């Protein structure tokens, strides 16, 4: 496409690499687990999905335990999070009778895995490829490591303004990153004030507003969304586009469609758009704090009480992986943000338990 039609923005490249109907990374693969390319929190430990389940049920009660609540998951992967969440909430009186599942998944292969995984719960379940297709009404929305896979635009500051970063054919005939010749018009006013004074050469990343506005719009009347992902609490400069294959970082341009391609989530931008449309945001909190508020230490202790020595060691490792700071853990880089109806305040998980 680049040879035929010329350079494309990084955002278009990312979208095609991940979701092209024939060659897209997510379309035909199961990218998770030890044999795959990366491991996500629900695949690290059952505790993650269980605690999110507890959050969902607590929010449902706070909403007044309505009937016909849409439990929506964006990008459910293997369905592990939801399976653990549903198992953990079986005992919550009336909850399973009140919910309908809506799964947003672009990959036919993963849709099938989700269906197999979730059929034991015998709940009404519908699949869609976009959130827009989910009918309106009371909803509880979950998105773990979903937003990072949505296309990101990169812009580069030059003397005459901000330029779109593009993917083009480089000198050796391979894909290369470049900068569009003309600056973007009327662009600077859309940037967060702290970023406008960036030095020449600086890179800023932004995602289209659609997902934040839609989450805000659905949550603001009778709903709540919980977004967990890696990213920064405040909008800032920097190139975070990354590719993962076989659990290692690789060149994002080397094998389009064969590596996972992501960029950090700008939580400030996300929250700001959702609030603009009338929802209330909670957090972002570091994953360590969110899981702590939801009771991960107590949950780990209860699991360990019935575990063998080997299982105990595994539980401790998983707990550390989910909550530790630094590059080995997911506790600090990963954050949780809730977007909710303003009547749902305080929201479970976002205040320390008393
Ligand atoms: N939440 C899961 C999987 C995260 S990976 C977990 O934590 O394990 C991202 C998921 O989003 C995959 O299921 C992928 O197929 C799906 N996905 C990625 N881009 C998508 C898009 N544009 N629309 C719908 N689903 C998408």
XYZ file of C-alpha atoms and ligand atoms in Angstrom:
380
model
C 0.000 0.000 0.000
C 2.833 2.383 0.795
C 4.537 1.599 -2.520
C 1.302 2.211 -4.390
C -0.192 5.140 -2.518
C 2.706 6.735 -0.639
C 3.637 7.093 3.033
C 0.951 6.546 5.691
C 0.563 7.981 9.215
C 1.854 5.779 12.044
C -1.788 5.433 13.190
C -2.863 3.880 9.869
C 0.148 1.572 9.905
C -0.718 0.419 13.416
C -4.378 -0.144 12.575
C -3.522 -2.208 9.482
C -0.847 -4.240 11.279
C -3.259 -5.185 14.058
C -6.648 -5.489 12.397
C -6.254 -5.917 8.608
C -8.940 -8.526 7.781
C -6.386 -10.876 6.210
C -2.943 -10.015 7.559
C -3.772 -8.324 10.883
C -1.910 -9.551 13.948
C -5.048 -10.191 16.017
C -7.098 -11.796 13.275
C -5.749 -15.332 13.126
C -3.659 -15.682 16.246
C -3.799 -16.563 19.894
C -1.087 -14.157 21.013
C -1.173 -14.979 24.727
C 0.644 -17.219 27.127
C 4.047 -18.798 27.378
C 4.101 -19.908 23.707
C 2.728 -16.589 22.484
C 4.027 -13.048 22.419
C 2.916 -11.566 25.733
C 1.141 -12.351 29.000
C -1.597 -10.173 30.446
C -2.725 -9.803 34.073
C -5.672 -12.250 33.847
C -3.275 -14.839 32.366
C -0.814 -14.255 35.232
C -3.316 -15.166 37.933
C -6.982 -15.948 38.535
C -6.900 -13.300 41.284
C -7.010 -10.483 38.730
C -10.318 -11.513 37.128
C -11.800 -12.476 40.482
C -11.169 -9.012 41.899
C -12.586 -7.344 38.799
C -15.643 -9.560 39.265
C -15.975 -8.343 42.836
C -15.735 -4.773 41.502
C -18.449 -5.407 38.913
C -20.835 -6.908 41.449
C -20.205 -4.069 43.926
C -20.883 -1.465 41.227
C -24.060 -3.307 40.193
C -25.311 -3.194 43.788
C -24.421 0.486 44.022
C -26.451 1.094 40.852
C -29.449 -0.337 42.718
C -29.093 -3.927 41.406
C -30.914 -3.242 38.102
C -32.115 -5.959 35.737
C -30.734 -6.482 32.243
C -27.324 -4.914 32.897
C -24.896 -5.144 30.027
C -21.564 -6.533 31.134
C -19.334 -5.339 28.308
C -15.734 -6.386 27.824
C -13.553 -4.688 25.236
C -10.965 -7.082 23.787
C -11.566 -10.117 26.040
C -8.559 -12.103 24.714
C -8.968 -15.737 25.779
C -11.963 -14.878 27.986
C -9.967 -15.603 31.122
C -10.778 -12.370 32.970
C -14.499 -12.791 32.492
C -14.426 -16.511 33.340
C -12.662 -15.775 36.655
C -14.960 -12.799 37.333
C -18.116 -14.825 36.703
C -16.931 -17.774 38.808
C -16.131 -15.404 41.688
C -19.546 -13.717 41.546
C -21.747 -16.829 41.399
C -22.474 -16.376 45.082
C -23.613 -12.745 44.699
C -27.397 -12.999 45.025
C -29.236 -12.088 41.818
C -26.155 -10.886 39.923
C -25.944 -13.598 37.261
C -29.706 -13.413 36.707
C -29.435 -9.684 36.062
C -26.629 -9.646 33.476
C -26.223 -10.041 29.721
C -22.722 -10.308 28.239
C -21.544 -8.184 25.309
C -18.039 -8.948 24.068
C -16.237 -6.596 21.702
C -13.745 -8.675 19.753
C -12.356 -8.250 16.276
C -10.657 -11.645 16.035
C -12.850 -14.581 14.908
C -10.344 -16.999 16.444
C -10.473 -15.289 19.842
C -14.294 -14.971 19.652
C -14.385 -18.740 19.367
C -12.053 -19.243 22.342
C -14.192 -16.846 24.395
C -17.341 -18.717 23.485
C -15.828 -22.039 24.568
C -14.518 -20.539 27.765
C -17.751 -18.857 28.826
C -20.432 -21.320 27.784
C -20.406 -23.044 31.183
C -21.990 -19.937 32.709
C -25.025 -20.267 30.454
C -25.539 -16.512 30.166
C -27.006 -14.624 27.233
C -23.908 -13.530 25.264
C -23.486 -11.413 22.136
C -20.328 -10.602 20.175
C -19.677 -7.346 18.332
C -16.710 -5.839 16.576
C -17.298 -2.338 17.966
C -18.706 -0.865 21.174
C -21.112 1.209 19.071
C -23.141 -1.945 18.361
C -23.968 -2.616 22.022
C -27.548 -1.515 22.807
C -27.963 1.365 25.269
C -29.002 0.843 28.888
C -27.325 0.166 32.226
C -23.802 -1.089 31.641
C -20.607 -2.143 33.369
C -17.665 -2.032 30.990
C -14.218 -3.615 31.397
C -11.151 -3.058 29.228
C -7.844 -4.650 30.176
C -4.975 -3.988 27.758
C -7.394 -2.896 25.043
C -6.832 0.839 24.564
C -3.079 0.316 24.082
C -3.905 -1.609 20.893
C -5.949 1.242 19.399
C -4.076 3.227 16.741
C -2.004 6.153 17.985
C -0.965 9.214 15.991
C 2.555 10.532 16.468
C 3.449 14.138 15.739
C 6.960 15.600 15.600
C 7.767 19.207 16.537
C 9.774 21.089 13.926
C 10.669 24.760 13.463
C 7.490 25.453 11.471
C 5.082 23.466 13.684
C 3.933 19.900 14.320
C 4.226 17.286 11.572
C 2.540 13.885 11.343
C 4.979 10.989 11.744
C 4.692 8.585 8.841
C 5.830 5.167 7.668
C 7.545 5.259 4.276
C 9.947 3.244 2.126
C 13.474 4.104 3.297
C 16.728 4.286 1.399
C 17.427 0.536 1.494
C 13.917 -0.368 0.316
C 12.754 -1.290 3.841
C 10.045 0.430 5.846
C 11.301 3.509 7.691
C 9.831 6.213 9.924
C 9.650 9.685 8.448
C 7.976 13.033 8.904
C 5.269 14.493 6.661
C 6.553 17.474 4.673
C 3.866 19.977 5.612
C 2.989 20.908 9.197
C -0.492 20.080 10.518
C -2.700 23.156 10.328
C -4.472 24.504 13.415
C -3.083 21.578 15.393
C -1.211 23.223 18.266
C -4.384 24.541 19.940
C -5.566 20.957 20.431
C -2.457 20.041 22.443
C -2.274 20.066 26.240
C -0.633 23.385 27.277
C 2.369 21.643 28.868
C 3.224 20.015 25.550
C 2.976 23.096 23.289
C 6.391 24.440 24.323
C 8.133 21.216 23.296
C 11.664 21.487 21.843
C 12.284 20.711 18.185
C 12.402 16.978 17.536
C 10.009 16.154 20.388
C 7.300 13.557 19.717
C 3.735 13.684 21.045
C 1.223 10.836 20.760
C -2.549 11.141 20.624
C -5.457 8.811 19.977
C -8.727 9.770 18.305
C -11.330 10.848 20.887
C -14.054 8.443 19.767
C -13.465 5.700 22.342
C -13.156 8.105 25.307
C -16.314 9.975 24.279
C -18.258 6.769 23.789
C -17.182 5.347 27.147
C -18.087 8.657 28.800
C -21.432 8.816 27.070
C -22.400 5.247 28.036
C -21.154 5.513 31.602
C -22.597 8.927 32.468
C -26.158 7.626 32.710
C -26.325 4.414 34.676
C -22.970 2.894 34.001
C -19.330 2.500 34.899
C -16.265 1.539 32.905
C -12.971 0.244 34.307
C -9.932 0.690 32.116
C -6.695 -1.009 33.083
C -3.665 -0.531 30.897
C -0.069 0.664 30.800
C 0.484 4.311 30.302
C 1.048 7.706 31.875
C -1.186 9.524 34.355
C -0.322 12.933 32.816
C -0.106 13.838 29.138
C 3.522 14.181 28.098
C 6.059 13.919 25.316
C 7.717 10.741 24.097
C 7.609 7.871 21.621
C 6.071 4.757 23.224
C 5.234 2.785 20.072
C 6.474 -0.731 20.732
C 6.326 -4.168 19.176
C 6.444 -7.471 21.039
C 7.038 -10.905 19.580
C 7.962 -14.011 21.546
C 8.100 -11.993 24.795
C 10.831 -9.666 23.436
C 10.781 -6.137 22.061
C 11.275 -6.069 18.295
C 11.464 -3.330 15.642
C 7.838 -2.176 15.008
C 8.579 -1.937 11.277
C 10.367 -5.268 10.824
C 7.451 -7.690 10.340
C 4.128 -5.867 9.912
C 1.215 -7.968 11.156
C 3.443 -10.513 12.868
C 4.234 -8.652 16.072
C 1.936 -7.059 18.620
C 2.027 -3.289 18.214
C 0.990 -0.981 21.052
C 1.522 2.456 22.539
C 1.032 3.721 26.083
C -2.348 5.079 27.132
C -2.549 8.804 27.923
C -4.890 8.552 30.926
C -5.168 12.310 31.345
C -6.441 12.737 27.792
C -8.859 9.816 28.187
C -10.295 11.127 31.477
C -10.577 14.654 30.187
C -12.661 13.635 27.159
C -14.917 11.403 29.275
C -15.506 14.232 31.772
C -16.176 16.669 28.976
C -19.178 14.577 27.991
C -20.503 14.416 31.551
C -19.058 11.310 33.205
C -17.026 11.344 36.410
C -13.548 9.831 36.431
C -11.825 8.080 39.337
C -8.071 7.573 39.332
C -5.956 6.712 37.506
C -4.520 4.650 40.342
C -1.441 2.459 40.000
C -2.540 -1.181 39.521
C -0.866 -2.011 42.852
C -3.184 0.399 44.662
C -6.332 -0.557 42.773
C -5.809 -4.276 43.414
C -4.861 -3.488 47.017
C -8.151 -1.606 47.508
C -10.032 -4.533 45.986
C -8.400 -6.915 48.465
C -5.685 -8.774 46.564
C -3.593 -9.439 49.674
C -6.523 -11.025 51.498
C -7.415 -13.031 48.391
C -3.818 -14.301 48.061
C -3.789 -15.271 51.740
C -7.033 -17.245 51.346
C -5.738 -19.076 48.280
C -2.473 -19.883 50.059
C -4.339 -21.332 53.027
C -5.506 -24.229 50.796
C -2.387 -24.489 48.611
C 0.531 -26.889 48.346
C 4.071 -25.596 48.765
C 4.531 -25.262 45.001
C 1.150 -23.533 44.601
C 2.015 -21.146 47.433
C 5.205 -20.137 45.649
C 3.211 -19.582 42.413
C 0.651 -17.404 44.206
C 3.414 -15.288 45.724
C 5.105 -14.890 42.343
C 1.836 -13.881 40.678
C 1.046 -11.414 43.463
C 4.475 -9.822 43.035
C 4.118 -9.692 39.256
C 0.722 -7.961 39.464
C 1.650 -5.455 42.151
C 5.418 -4.807 42.143
C 6.883 -1.531 40.920
C 9.787 -1.421 38.454
C 10.246 -3.128 35.107
C 9.544 -6.676 36.384
C 6.164 -5.824 37.916
C 2.879 -4.454 36.627
C 2.129 -2.493 39.802
C 3.197 1.016 38.774
C 3.274 1.220 34.985
C -0.220 -0.297 34.771
C -3.010 1.944 35.967
C -6.740 1.715 36.527
C -9.138 4.494 35.554
C -12.877 4.380 36.106
C -15.350 6.419 34.076
C -18.731 6.468 35.777
C -22.145 7.942 36.360
C -21.517 10.792 38.842
C -24.088 9.321 41.230
C -21.739 6.349 41.752
C -19.418 8.134 44.123
C -17.360 6.982 45.928
C -16.720 4.112 43.536
C -15.469 0.683 44.743
C -11.745 0.212 44.261
C -10.910 3.899 44.223
C -10.955 4.541 47.940
C -8.940 2.545 50.455
C -11.095 -0.012 52.285
C -11.918 1.002 55.865
N -8.123 -8.245 27.708
C -7.358 -9.416 27.319
C -6.670 -9.276 25.952
C -5.845 -8.060 25.688
S -5.127 -8.051 24.072
C -6.367 -9.755 28.401
O -6.160 -8.939 29.279
O -5.799 -10.854 28.366
C -6.231 -7.084 23.113
C -7.564 -7.698 22.784
O -8.328 -6.756 22.038
C -7.544 -8.961 21.930
O -8.611 -9.769 22.298
C -7.730 -8.382 20.521
O -8.151 -9.332 19.595
C -8.730 -7.298 20.769
N -8.703 -6.164 19.834
C -7.612 -5.466 19.457
N -7.950 -4.434 18.663
C -9.300 -4.470 18.564
C -10.257 -3.634 17.898
N -9.877 -2.581 17.182
N -11.559 -3.951 18.014
C -11.961 -5.024 18.754
N -11.101 -5.837 19.408
C -9.788 -5.569 19.309
